[in-house]
Amino acid sequence: MEKEYISARQCIFLLIGSIIGISLMLVPSLTIVIAKQDAWLAPWLSTIPGLVLISLLVSLNKMYPGQSLVQYSSSILGLPGYFLSLLMLWFFLFLGALNLRSMVHFLTSIILFETPPSILYFFIILLCAYGIKLGLEVMARAFSLLIPFTIILALIIQVFSMINADFEKLLPILSNGVLPVIHAGLNFTAFPVGEALVLFSMIIYQVKNLRGIGAKLSSGFIFAIFILFLVIERAIVTLGPERASRSIYSIAAAINTVSGGGIILPFLTLNGFVFSVSELILCYYAFVTGVAHWAKLSDYKPLILPAGALFMVLGIYSFENAIEEATFSSIWTVYALPIEFGIPLLLWVAAVIKSRLKPTNQL
Amino acid sequence: MFFTLLLVTVAFIIIILLEVPRLVVQKKWRDLAAFSFLLLPAIVYSYGITLDVNLPNPTHLIIKLFDPLALRLEQLLGTTQ
């Protein structure tokens, strides 16, 4: 497979885009329903596990340069490594399908009410397939142009919707104790943070200049957390914890409370679309390249179209109704955390033990 | 339903026509195997969805496996809703 290279700066933009991702729309209600007015603390709680995961991935990349997670898991653990990377590939596939489903759900319930969902599924996947066919370099360049604009747009929307802000709604702080905040923090660690960071195990090895990549990625990560913190805080101070926890897309509901907010709604949709496409396209890319590495193929390009069909089918079929979808968020935490953090940790521990044992064998 | 079936069939024929002849000419049997391994479940599930056949749903499996653990976590943190 021919090597593609991206710069560290492009990698940071991809990281910011994929962490914010679809969680820009979903995270406020999911955290507020558990932690009420203290939900804004949840993103900050998840910075520590996030930074640990980044350092794990960077250190693994240093030990096995030029290899993706799928490749080094088999070179560290041998045959069990193949099964671990198969689990990881399934995780990427399912994550991408859920992302796609949430995007389509958002579009059909906010603006495109009468469009059949399968049309939206098809065109979003077609767009992503085209992006992946062009390669990672092109995608990274496109997103390093798009993401800064989108962040500026997000900040403009933030200013507009803060007109009705009432900061009294943040009080009383920690009235229900610390446990709900910890639960919300765990959910936050599983849903936007861990899943987006683990995708970078398939990207980091393609960064050209690896000096200081850990610090650069960490700063991008903290910035994304800050944006999500702003979004959650905005939902609390404009809508109040009760109303924000009842609406699925509290970010859109917050805008609708402002007079003339309908004008901002298309911008909001554009905003959400760019962020969530950047996450979906990375899932897609990680899955396709992962399968190619796993089966030791020469090129990942023949796999793009069947993988797209698989994403679309799984996205449509994964849930039967909205209630199932809503209850799944609590299961996602216990399902995803072991995969997102457990597999890199296991590989790292095994790699360290292996490298410690090597010199003693030679002596 | 007939229209949907037609569209699904056309879509899969296009996918196969775009990739398979090139792979066969270049004799990339490994790639072809991976290609069909991904395409086969996609074909089965898309016809299953159109014809309303009950196929095993991976989400249900995950829910069944992890639901007790999720409940346990909620009890532990006292956030049962």
CSV table of C-alpha atoms in Angstrom, one decimal:
chain,number,residue,atom,x,y,z
A,1,MET,CA,0.0,0.0,0.0
A,2,GLU,CA,1.5,3.4,-1.0
A,3,LYS,CA,2.2,5.7,2.0
A,4,GLU,CA,0.3,8.9,2.5
A,5,TYR,CA,1.5,11.6,4.7
A,6,ILE,CA,-0.3,14.4,6.6
A,7,SER,CA,1.1,17.2,8.6
A,8,ALA,CA,0.7,17.5,12.4
A,9,ARG,CA,-1.4,20.6,11.9
A,10,GLN,CA,-3.9,18.7,9.7
A,11,CYS,CA,-4.0,15.9,12.2
A,12,ILE,CA,-4.9,18.3,14.9
A,13,PHE,CA,-7.8,19.7,12.8
A,14,LEU,CA,-9.0,16.1,12.1
A,15,LEU,CA,-8.8,15.4,15.8
A,16,ILE,CA,-10.8,18.5,16.8
A,17,GLY,CA,-13.4,17.7,14.1
A,18,SER,CA,-13.9,14.1,15.0
A,19,ILE,CA,-14.1,14.7,18.8
A,20,ILE,CA,-16.7,17.4,18.4
A,21,GLY,CA,-18.4,15.3,15.7
A,22,ILE,CA,-22.0,14.3,16.1
A,23,SER,CA,-21.7,14.9,19.9
A,24,LEU,CA,-22.1,18.6,19.2
A,25,MET,CA,-25.8,17.7,18.8
A,26,LEU,CA,-26.2,14.8,21.2
A,27,VAL,CA,-23.9,15.4,24.2
A,28,PRO,CA,-25.7,18.3,25.9
A,29,SER,CA,-29.0,16.4,26.6
A,30,LEU,CA,-27.1,13.1,27.3
A,31,THR,CA,-25.0,14.7,30.0
A,32,ILE,CA,-27.6,17.1,31.4
A,33,VAL,CA,-30.2,14.3,31.9
A,34,ILE,CA,-27.7,12.6,34.3
A,35,ALA,CA,-25.9,15.5,36.0
A,36,LYS,CA,-28.5,18.3,35.7
A,37,GLN,CA,-26.9,21.7,36.1
A,38,ASP,CA,-23.5,20.3,36.9
A,39,ALA,CA,-23.2,18.7,33.5
A,40,TRP,CA,-20.6,21.3,32.4
A,41,LEU,CA,-18.1,19.6,34.7
A,42,ALA,CA,-18.3,16.3,32.8
A,43,PRO,CA,-16.1,17.3,29.8
A,44,TRP,CA,-13.3,18.4,32.2
A,45,LEU,CA,-13.5,15.1,34.0
A,46,SER,CA,-12.8,13.2,30.8
A,47,THR,CA,-9.7,15.2,29.9
A,48,ILE,CA,-7.5,12.9,32.1
A,49,PRO,CA,-8.5,9.6,30.5
A,50,GLY,CA,-8.3,11.3,27.1
A,51,LEU,CA,-4.8,12.5,27.7
A,52,VAL,CA,-3.8,9.1,28.9
A,53,LEU,CA,-5.2,7.5,25.8
A,54,ILE,CA,-3.3,10.0,23.5
A,55,SER,CA,0.0,9.2,25.3
A,56,LEU,CA,-0.7,5.5,25.0
A,57,LEU,CA,-1.3,5.7,21.3
A,58,VAL,CA,1.7,8.0,20.7
A,59,SER,CA,4.0,5.8,22.8
A,60,LEU,CA,2.8,2.7,20.9
A,61,ASN,CA,3.5,4.5,17.6
A,62,LYS,CA,7.0,5.3,18.8
A,63,MET,CA,7.6,1.7,19.6
A,64,TYR,CA,6.2,0.5,16.2
A,65,PRO,CA,6.7,3.4,13.8
A,66,GLY,CA,4.9,3.3,10.5
A,67,GLN,CA,2.4,0.7,11.7
A,68,SER,CA,-1.3,1.1,12.5
A,69,LEU,CA,-3.0,-0.4,15.5
A,70,VAL,CA,-4.2,-3.4,13.4
A,71,GLN,CA,-0.6,-4.1,12.3
A,72,TYR,CA,1.2,-3.7,15.6
A,73,SER,CA,-1.4,-5.6,17.6
A,74,SER,CA,-0.6,-8.7,15.6
A,75,SER,CA,3.2,-8.1,15.8
A,76,ILE,CA,2.9,-7.6,19.6
A,77,LEU,CA,0.6,-10.4,20.5
A,78,GLY,CA,0.7,-12.8,17.5
A,79,LEU,CA,-2.5,-14.8,16.9
A,80,PRO,CA,-4.6,-13.2,19.8
A,81,GLY,CA,-3.6,-9.9,18.3
A,82,TYR,CA,-5.5,-10.7,15.1
A,83,PHE,CA,-8.7,-11.3,17.1
A,84,LEU,CA,-8.1,-8.1,19.1
A,85,SER,CA,-7.8,-6.1,15.8
A,86,LEU,CA,-10.9,-7.9,14.5
A,87,LEU,CA,-12.8,-6.6,17.5
A,88,MET,CA,-11.4,-3.1,16.9
A,89,LEU,CA,-12.5,-3.3,13.2
A,90,TRP,CA,-16.0,-4.3,14.3
A,91,PHE,CA,-15.9,-1.3,16.7
A,92,PHE,CA,-15.0,1.1,13.9
A,93,LEU,CA,-17.8,-0.3,11.7
A,94,PHE,CA,-20.4,-0.2,14.3
A,95,LEU,CA,-19.3,3.3,15.4
A,96,GLY,CA,-19.5,4.6,11.9
A,97,ALA,CA,-22.9,3.1,11.4
A,98,LEU,CA,-24.2,4.7,14.6
A,99,ASN,CA,-22.7,8.0,13.6
A,100,LEU,CA,-24.3,7.8,10.2
A,101,ARG,CA,-27.7,7.0,11.8
A,102,SER,CA,-27.4,9.9,14.2
A,103,MET,CA,-26.6,12.3,11.4
A,104,VAL,CA,-29.5,11.2,9.3
A,105,HIS,CA,-31.8,11.4,12.4
A,106,PHE,CA,-30.7,14.9,13.0
A,107,LEU,CA,-31.2,16.0,9.4
A,108,THR,CA,-34.7,14.4,9.2
A,109,SER,CA,-35.9,15.8,12.5
A,110,ILE,CA,-34.5,19.4,12.1
A,111,ILE,CA,-34.7,20.4,8.5
A,112,LEU,CA,-35.4,17.7,5.9
A,113,PHE,CA,-38.7,16.4,7.3
A,114,GLU,CA,-40.1,14.8,4.2
A,115,THR,CA,-36.9,13.3,2.6
A,116,PRO,CA,-36.8,9.5,2.8
A,117,PRO,CA,-34.0,8.6,5.2
A,118,SER,CA,-32.4,6.1,2.8
A,119,ILE,CA,-31.7,9.0,0.3
A,120,LEU,CA,-29.8,10.8,3.0
A,121,TYR,CA,-27.9,7.7,4.0
A,122,PHE,CA,-27.0,7.1,0.4
A,123,PHE,CA,-25.7,10.5,-0.4
A,124,ILE,CA,-23.8,11.0,2.9
A,125,ILE,CA,-22.0,7.6,2.3
A,126,LEU,CA,-21.4,8.5,-1.4
A,127,LEU,CA,-19.7,11.7,-0.3
A,128,CYS,CA,-17.5,9.9,2.3
A,129,ALA,CA,-16.6,7.1,-0.3
A,130,TYR,CA,-15.5,9.8,-2.7
A,131,GLY,CA,-13.4,11.5,-0.1
A,132,ILE,CA,-11.7,8.2,0.9
A,133,LYS,CA,-11.1,7.3,-2.7
A,134,LEU,CA,-9.2,10.6,-3.0
A,135,GLY,CA,-7.1,9.6,-0.1
A,136,LEU,CA,-6.2,10.7,3.4
A,137,GLU,CA,-4.1,13.6,2.2
A,138,VAL,CA,-6.9,15.2,0.3
A,139,MET,CA,-9.3,14.7,3.2
A,140,ALA,CA,-6.9,16.2,5.7
A,141,ARG,CA,-6.4,19.2,3.5
A,142,ALA,CA,-10.1,19.7,3.0
A,143,PHE,CA,-10.8,19.5,6.7
A,144,SER,CA,-7.9,21.8,7.6
A,145,LEU,CA,-9.8,24.4,5.5
A,146,LEU,CA,-13.3,23.6,6.7
A,147,ILE,CA,-12.8,23.0,10.4
A,148,PRO,CA,-11.4,26.5,11.3
A,149,PHE,CA,-14.4,28.1,9.5
A,150,THR,CA,-16.8,25.8,11.2
A,151,ILE,CA,-15.3,26.6,14.6
A,152,ILE,CA,-15.7,30.3,14.0
A,153,LEU,CA,-19.3,29.6,12.9
A,154,ALA,CA,-19.8,27.6,16.1
A,155,LEU,CA,-18.6,30.5,18.2
A,156,ILE,CA,-20.8,33.0,16.3
A,157,ILE,CA,-23.8,30.7,17.0
A,158,GLN,CA,-22.7,30.5,20.6
A,159,VAL,CA,-22.8,34.3,20.9
A,160,PHE,CA,-26.2,34.6,19.3
A,161,SER,CA,-27.9,32.0,21.4
A,162,MET,CA,-26.5,33.4,24.6
A,163,ILE,CA,-28.8,36.4,24.4
A,164,ASN,CA,-31.3,34.8,26.8
A,165,ALA,CA,-28.6,33.4,29.1
A,166,ASP,CA,-29.4,33.2,32.8
A,167,PHE,CA,-26.4,32.2,34.7
A,168,GLU,CA,-28.4,31.6,37.9
A,169,LYS,CA,-29.4,28.3,36.3
A,170,LEU,CA,-25.9,26.9,36.9
A,171,LEU,CA,-26.6,27.1,40.7
A,172,PRO,CA,-26.7,25.2,43.0
A,173,ILE,CA,-23.3,23.5,42.2
A,174,LEU,CA,-23.0,19.8,43.1
A,175,SER,CA,-26.4,19.8,44.9
A,176,ASN,CA,-26.9,16.0,44.1
A,177,GLY,CA,-23.4,15.0,45.1
A,178,VAL,CA,-20.4,14.1,43.0
A,179,LEU,CA,-21.7,10.7,41.7
A,180,PRO,CA,-24.0,11.9,38.9
A,181,VAL,CA,-21.2,14.1,37.6
A,182,ILE,CA,-18.8,11.1,37.6
A,183,HIS,CA,-21.4,9.1,35.7
A,184,ALA,CA,-21.9,11.8,33.2
A,185,GLY,CA,-18.1,12.1,32.9
A,186,LEU,CA,-17.9,8.3,32.2
A,187,ASN,CA,-20.5,8.6,29.5
A,188,PHE,CA,-18.7,11.6,28.1
A,189,THR,CA,-15.4,9.6,28.1
A,190,ALA,CA,-17.0,6.8,26.2
A,191,PHE,CA,-19.1,8.7,23.7
A,192,PRO,CA,-17.2,11.6,22.2
A,193,VAL,CA,-13.7,11.3,23.7
A,194,GLY,CA,-12.6,7.7,23.6
A,195,GLU,CA,-14.2,6.7,20.3
A,196,ALA,CA,-12.7,9.6,18.4
A,197,LEU,CA,-9.3,9.2,19.9
A,198,VAL,CA,-9.1,5.5,19.2
A,199,LEU,CA,-9.7,6.3,15.6
A,200,PHE,CA,-6.4,8.1,15.6
A,201,SER,CA,-4.6,4.8,16.2
A,202,MET,CA,-5.1,4.3,12.4
A,203,ILE,CA,-4.1,7.9,11.5
A,204,ILE,CA,-1.1,8.9,13.7
A,205,TYR,CA,1.4,6.6,11.9
A,206,GLN,CA,0.8,8.7,8.8
A,207,VAL,CA,1.8,12.0,10.4
A,208,LYS,CA,5.0,13.3,8.7
A,209,ASN,CA,6.8,15.1,11.5
A,210,LEU,CA,6.3,13.2,14.7
A,211,ARG,CA,8.3,15.5,16.9
A,212,GLY,CA,6.1,16.8,19.7
A,213,ILE,CA,3.0,15.1,18.2
A,214,GLY,CA,1.7,14.2,21.7
A,215,ALA,CA,1.7,17.8,22.9
A,216,LYS,CA,0.1,19.0,19.7
A,217,LEU,CA,-2.7,16.4,19.8
A,218,SER,CA,-3.3,17.1,23.4
A,219,SER,CA,-3.7,20.8,22.8
A,220,GLY,CA,-6.2,20.0,20.0
A,221,PHE,CA,-8.0,17.6,22.3
A,222,ILE,CA,-8.3,20.2,25.1
A,223,PHE,CA,-9.6,22.8,22.6
A,224,ALA,CA,-12.3,20.3,21.4
A,225,ILE,CA,-13.3,19.7,25.0
A,226,PHE,CA,-13.5,23.4,25.5
A,227,ILE,CA,-15.9,23.8,22.6
A,228,LEU,CA,-18.1,20.9,23.9
A,229,PHE,CA,-18.0,22.5,27.4
A,230,LEU,CA,-19.3,25.7,25.8
A,231,VAL,CA,-22.1,23.8,24.1
A,232,ILE,CA,-23.2,22.1,27.3
A,233,GLU,CA,-23.0,25.2,29.3
A,234,ARG,CA,-25.0,27.1,26.7
A,235,ALA,CA,-27.8,24.5,26.9
A,236,ILE,CA,-27.9,24.8,30.7
A,237,VAL,CA,-28.0,28.6,30.9
A,238,THR,CA,-30.4,29.2,28.0
A,239,LEU,CA,-32.9,26.3,28.4
A,240,GLY,CA,-32.3,25.3,32.0
A,241,PRO,CA,-31.4,21.8,33.0
A,242,GLU,CA,-35.0,20.4,33.0
A,243,ARG,CA,-35.9,21.5,29.5
A,244,ALA,CA,-32.5,20.7,28.1
A,245,SER,CA,-32.6,17.2,29.4
A,246,ARG,CA,-36.0,16.6,27.7
A,247,SER,CA,-35.1,17.8,24.2
A,248,ILE,CA,-33.1,15.5,22.0
A,249,TYR,CA,-31.3,18.3,20.2
A,250,SER,CA,-31.0,20.9,22.8
A,251,ILE,CA,-28.6,22.9,20.7
A,252,ALA,CA,-31.4,23.5,18.2
A,253,ALA,CA,-33.9,24.1,20.9
A,254,ALA,CA,-31.6,26.7,22.4
A,255,ILE,CA,-31.5,28.6,19.1
A,256,ASN,CA,-35.2,28.4,18.7
A,257,THR,CA,-35.7,30.4,22.0
A,258,VAL,CA,-34.0,33.4,20.5
A,259,SER,CA,-36.1,35.6,18.3
A,260,GLY,CA,-35.0,35.3,14.7
A,261,GLY,CA,-33.1,32.1,15.6
A,262,GLY,CA,-34.6,30.4,12.5
A,263,ILE,CA,-32.0,32.3,10.5
A,264,ILE,CA,-29.1,30.6,12.3
A,265,LEU,CA,-30.6,27.1,12.0
A,266,PRO,CA,-29.1,26.4,8.5
A,267,PHE,CA,-25.7,27.5,9.8
A,268,LEU,CA,-26.1,25.2,12.8
A,269,THR,CA,-26.9,22.3,10.5
A,270,LEU,CA,-24.0,23.1,8.3
A,271,ASN,CA,-21.8,23.2,11.4
A,272,GLY,CA,-23.0,19.9,12.7
A,273,PHE,CA,-22.7,18.3,9.3
A,274,VAL,CA,-19.0,19.3,8.8
A,275,PHE,CA,-18.1,18.1,12.3
A,276,SER,CA,-20.0,14.8,12.0
A,277,VAL,CA,-18.8,14.0,8.5
A,278,SER,CA,-15.3,14.4,9.7
A,279,GLU,CA,-15.9,11.8,12.3
A,280,LEU,CA,-17.8,9.4,10.0
A,281,ILE,CA,-15.2,9.7,7.3
A,282,LEU,CA,-12.5,8.8,9.8
A,283,CYS,CA,-14.5,5.8,11.0
A,284,TYR,CA,-14.9,4.7,7.4
A,285,TYR,CA,-11.2,5.3,6.6
A,286,ALA,CA,-10.1,3.4,9.7
A,287,PHE,CA,-12.4,0.5,8.9
A,288,VAL,CA,-11.3,0.2,5.3
A,289,THR,CA,-7.6,0.6,5.9
A,290,GLY,CA,-7.9,-1.7,8.9
A,291,VAL,CA,-9.4,-4.5,6.9
A,292,ALA,CA,-6.7,-4.0,4.2
A,293,HIS,CA,-4.0,-4.2,6.9
A,294,TRP,CA,-5.7,-7.2,8.6
A,295,ALA,CA,-5.9,-9.2,5.4
A,296,LYS,CA,-2.5,-7.9,4.2
A,297,LEU,CA,-3.9,-6.4,0.9
A,298,SER,CA,-1.9,-4.2,-1.4
A,299,ASP,CA,-4.6,-1.5,-1.6
A,300,TYR,CA,-7.6,-0.5,0.4
A,301,LYS,CA,-9.5,1.1,-2.6
A,302,PRO,CA,-11.4,-1.9,-3.8
A,303,LEU,CA,-13.0,-2.2,-0.3
A,304,ILE,CA,-14.5,1.3,-0.3
A,305,LEU,CA,-17.8,0.6,-2.0
A,306,PRO,CA,-18.7,-2.7,-0.2
A,307,ALA,CA,-17.7,-1.1,3.1
A,308,GLY,CA,-20.0,1.9,2.3
A,309,ALA,CA,-22.9,-0.5,1.6
A,310,LEU,CA,-22.2,-2.2,4.9
A,311,PHE,CA,-22.2,1.1,6.8
A,312,MET,CA,-25.5,2.1,5.2
A,313,VAL,CA,-27.2,-1.2,5.9
A,314,LEU,CA,-26.0,-1.4,9.5
A,315,GLY,CA,-27.0,2.2,10.1
A,316,ILE,CA,-30.5,1.5,8.9
A,317,TYR,CA,-30.9,-1.8,10.6
A,318,SER,CA,-29.1,-1.1,14.0
A,319,PHE,CA,-32.2,0.2,15.8
A,320,GLU,CA,-35.9,-0.6,15.4
A,321,ASN,CA,-37.2,2.5,17.1
A,322,ALA,CA,-36.3,5.7,18.8
A,323,ILE,CA,-36.7,4.3,22.3
A,324,GLU,CA,-34.2,1.6,21.7
A,325,GLU,CA,-31.8,4.2,20.4
A,326,ALA,CA,-32.3,6.4,23.5
A,327,THR,CA,-31.7,3.6,26.0
A,328,PHE,CA,-28.6,2.5,24.1
A,329,SER,CA,-26.5,5.5,25.3
A,330,SER,CA,-26.2,4.0,28.8
A,331,ILE,CA,-25.1,0.6,27.4
A,332,TRP,CA,-22.7,2.2,25.0
A,333,THR,CA,-20.6,3.4,28.0
A,334,VAL,CA,-20.0,-0.1,29.4
A,335,TYR,CA,-19.6,-1.6,25.9
A,336,ALA,CA,-17.2,1.0,24.4
A,337,LEU,CA,-15.0,1.9,27.4
A,338,PRO,CA,-13.2,-1.5,27.5
A,339,ILE,CA,-12.6,-1.5,23.8
A,340,GLU,CA,-11.5,2.2,23.6
A,341,PHE,CA,-9.2,2.1,26.6
A,342,GLY,CA,-8.6,-1.6,27.3
A,343,ILE,CA,-7.2,-2.6,23.9
A,344,PRO,CA,-4.6,0.2,23.6
A,345,LEU,CA,-3.6,-0.3,27.3
A,346,LEU,CA,-3.3,-4.1,26.9
A,347,LEU,CA,-1.2,-3.7,23.8
A,348,TRP,CA,1.0,-1.0,25.5
A,349,VAL,CA,1.6,-3.2,28.5
A,350,ALA,CA,2.4,-6.2,26.3
A,351,ALA,CA,4.8,-4.1,24.2
A,352,VAL,CA,6.6,-2.7,27.2
A,353,ILE,CA,7.0,-6.2,28.7
A,354,LYS,CA,8.2,-7.5,25.4
A,355,SER,CA,10.8,-4.8,25.0
A,356,ARG,CA,12.0,-5.3,28.6
A,357,LEU,CA,12.4,-9.0,28.1
A,358,LYS,CA,14.4,-8.7,24.8
A,359,PRO,CA,17.7,-7.3,26.2
A,360,THR,CA,17.7,-9.9,29.1
A,361,ASN,CA,17.4,-12.7,26.5
A,362,GLN,CA,20.4,-11.5,24.6
A,363,LEU,CA,22.6,-11.2,27.7
B,1,MET,CA,-41.2,-2.5,-2.7
B,2,PHE,CA,-40.5,-3.6,-6.3
B,3,PHE,CA,-38.9,-0.3,-7.0
B,4,THR,CA,-36.7,-0.5,-3.9
B,5,LEU,CA,-35.7,-4.1,-4.8
B,6,LEU,CA,-34.8,-2.8,-8.3
B,7,LEU,CA,-32.7,0.1,-6.9
B,8,VAL,CA,-30.9,-2.2,-4.5
B,9,THR,CA,-30.1,-4.7,-7.2
B,10,VAL,CA,-28.9,-2.0,-9.6
B,11,ALA,CA,-26.7,-0.5,-6.8
B,12,PHE,CA,-25.0,-3.8,-6.1
B,13,ILE,CA,-24.5,-4.6,-9.8
B,14,ILE,CA,-22.8,-1.2,-10.2
B,15,ILE,CA,-20.5,-1.9,-7.2
B,16,ILE,CA,-19.6,-5.3,-8.6
B,17,LEU,CA,-19.0,-4.0,-12.1
B,18,LEU,CA,-16.8,-1.2,-10.9
B,19,GLU,CA,-14.5,-3.4,-8.9
B,20,VAL,CA,-14.6,-7.0,-9.8
B,21,PRO,CA,-13.3,-7.0,-13.4
B,22,ARG,CA,-10.3,-4.9,-12.5
B,23,LEU,CA,-9.4,-7.3,-9.6
B,24,VAL,CA,-9.8,-10.4,-11.8
B,25,VAL,CA,-7.6,-8.9,-14.6
B,26,GLN,CA,-4.9,-8.0,-12.1
B,27,LYS,CA,-5.3,-11.5,-10.4
B,28,LYS,CA,-5.7,-10.0,-6.9
B,29,TRP,CA,-7.5,-12.9,-5.4
B,30,ARG,CA,-6.8,-11.8,-1.9
B,31,ASP,CA,-8.5,-8.4,-2.5
B,32,LEU,CA,-11.3,-10.1,-4.2
B,33,ALA,CA,-11.9,-12.4,-1.2
B,34,ALA,CA,-11.9,-9.4,1.2
B,35,PHE,CA,-14.2,-7.5,-1.2
B,36,SER,CA,-16.8,-10.3,-1.3
B,37,PHE,CA,-16.5,-10.9,2.5
B,38,LEU,CA,-17.6,-7.3,3.0
B,39,LEU,CA,-20.1,-7.2,0.2
B,40,LEU,CA,-21.9,-10.5,1.1
B,41,PRO,CA,-23.4,-9.3,4.5
B,42,ALA,CA,-24.3,-6.0,2.9
B,43,ILE,CA,-26.3,-7.8,0.1
B,44,VAL,CA,-28.0,-10.2,2.6
B,45,TYR,CA,-29.0,-7.4,5.0
B,46,SER,CA,-30.2,-5.0,2.3
B,47,TYR,CA,-32.5,-7.6,0.8
B,48,GLY,CA,-33.5,-8.6,4.3
B,49,ILE,CA,-34.5,-5.0,5.2
B,50,THR,CA,-36.4,-4.6,1.9
B,51,LEU,CA,-38.3,-7.9,2.2
B,52,ASP,CA,-38.8,-7.4,6.0
B,53,VAL,CA,-37.0,-10.6,7.0
B,54,ASN,CA,-36.0,-11.0,10.6
B,55,LEU,CA,-32.2,-11.1,10.6
B,56,PRO,CA,-29.9,-11.2,13.6
B,57,ASN,CA,-29.3,-7.7,14.8
B,58,PRO,CA,-25.9,-6.9,16.3
B,59,THR,CA,-27.3,-4.1,18.5
B,60,HIS,CA,-29.7,-6.6,20.2
B,61,LEU,CA,-26.7,-8.8,21.0
B,62,ILE,CA,-24.8,-5.9,22.5
B,63,ILE,CA,-27.8,-4.8,24.5
B,64,LYS,CA,-28.3,-8.4,25.8
B,65,LEU,CA,-24.7,-8.8,26.8
B,66,PHE,CA,-24.1,-5.4,28.4
B,67,ASP,CA,-27.5,-4.4,29.9
B,68,PRO,CA,-26.8,-6.1,33.3
B,69,LEU,CA,-23.5,-4.3,33.5
B,70,ALA,CA,-25.0,-0.9,32.6
B,71,LEU,CA,-27.7,-1.4,35.3
B,72,ARG,CA,-25.0,-2.3,37.8
B,73,LEU,CA,-23.1,0.9,37.0
B,74,GLU,CA,-26.2,3.0,37.4
B,75,GLN,CA,-27.0,1.4,40.8
B,76,LEU,CA,-23.4,1.9,41.9
B,77,LEU,CA,-23.4,5.6,41.0
B,78,GLY,CA,-27.0,6.0,42.3
B,79,THR,CA,-28.2,7.5,39.0
B,80,THR,CA,-31.0,5.1,38.1
B,81,GLN,CA,-33.6,7.1,36.2
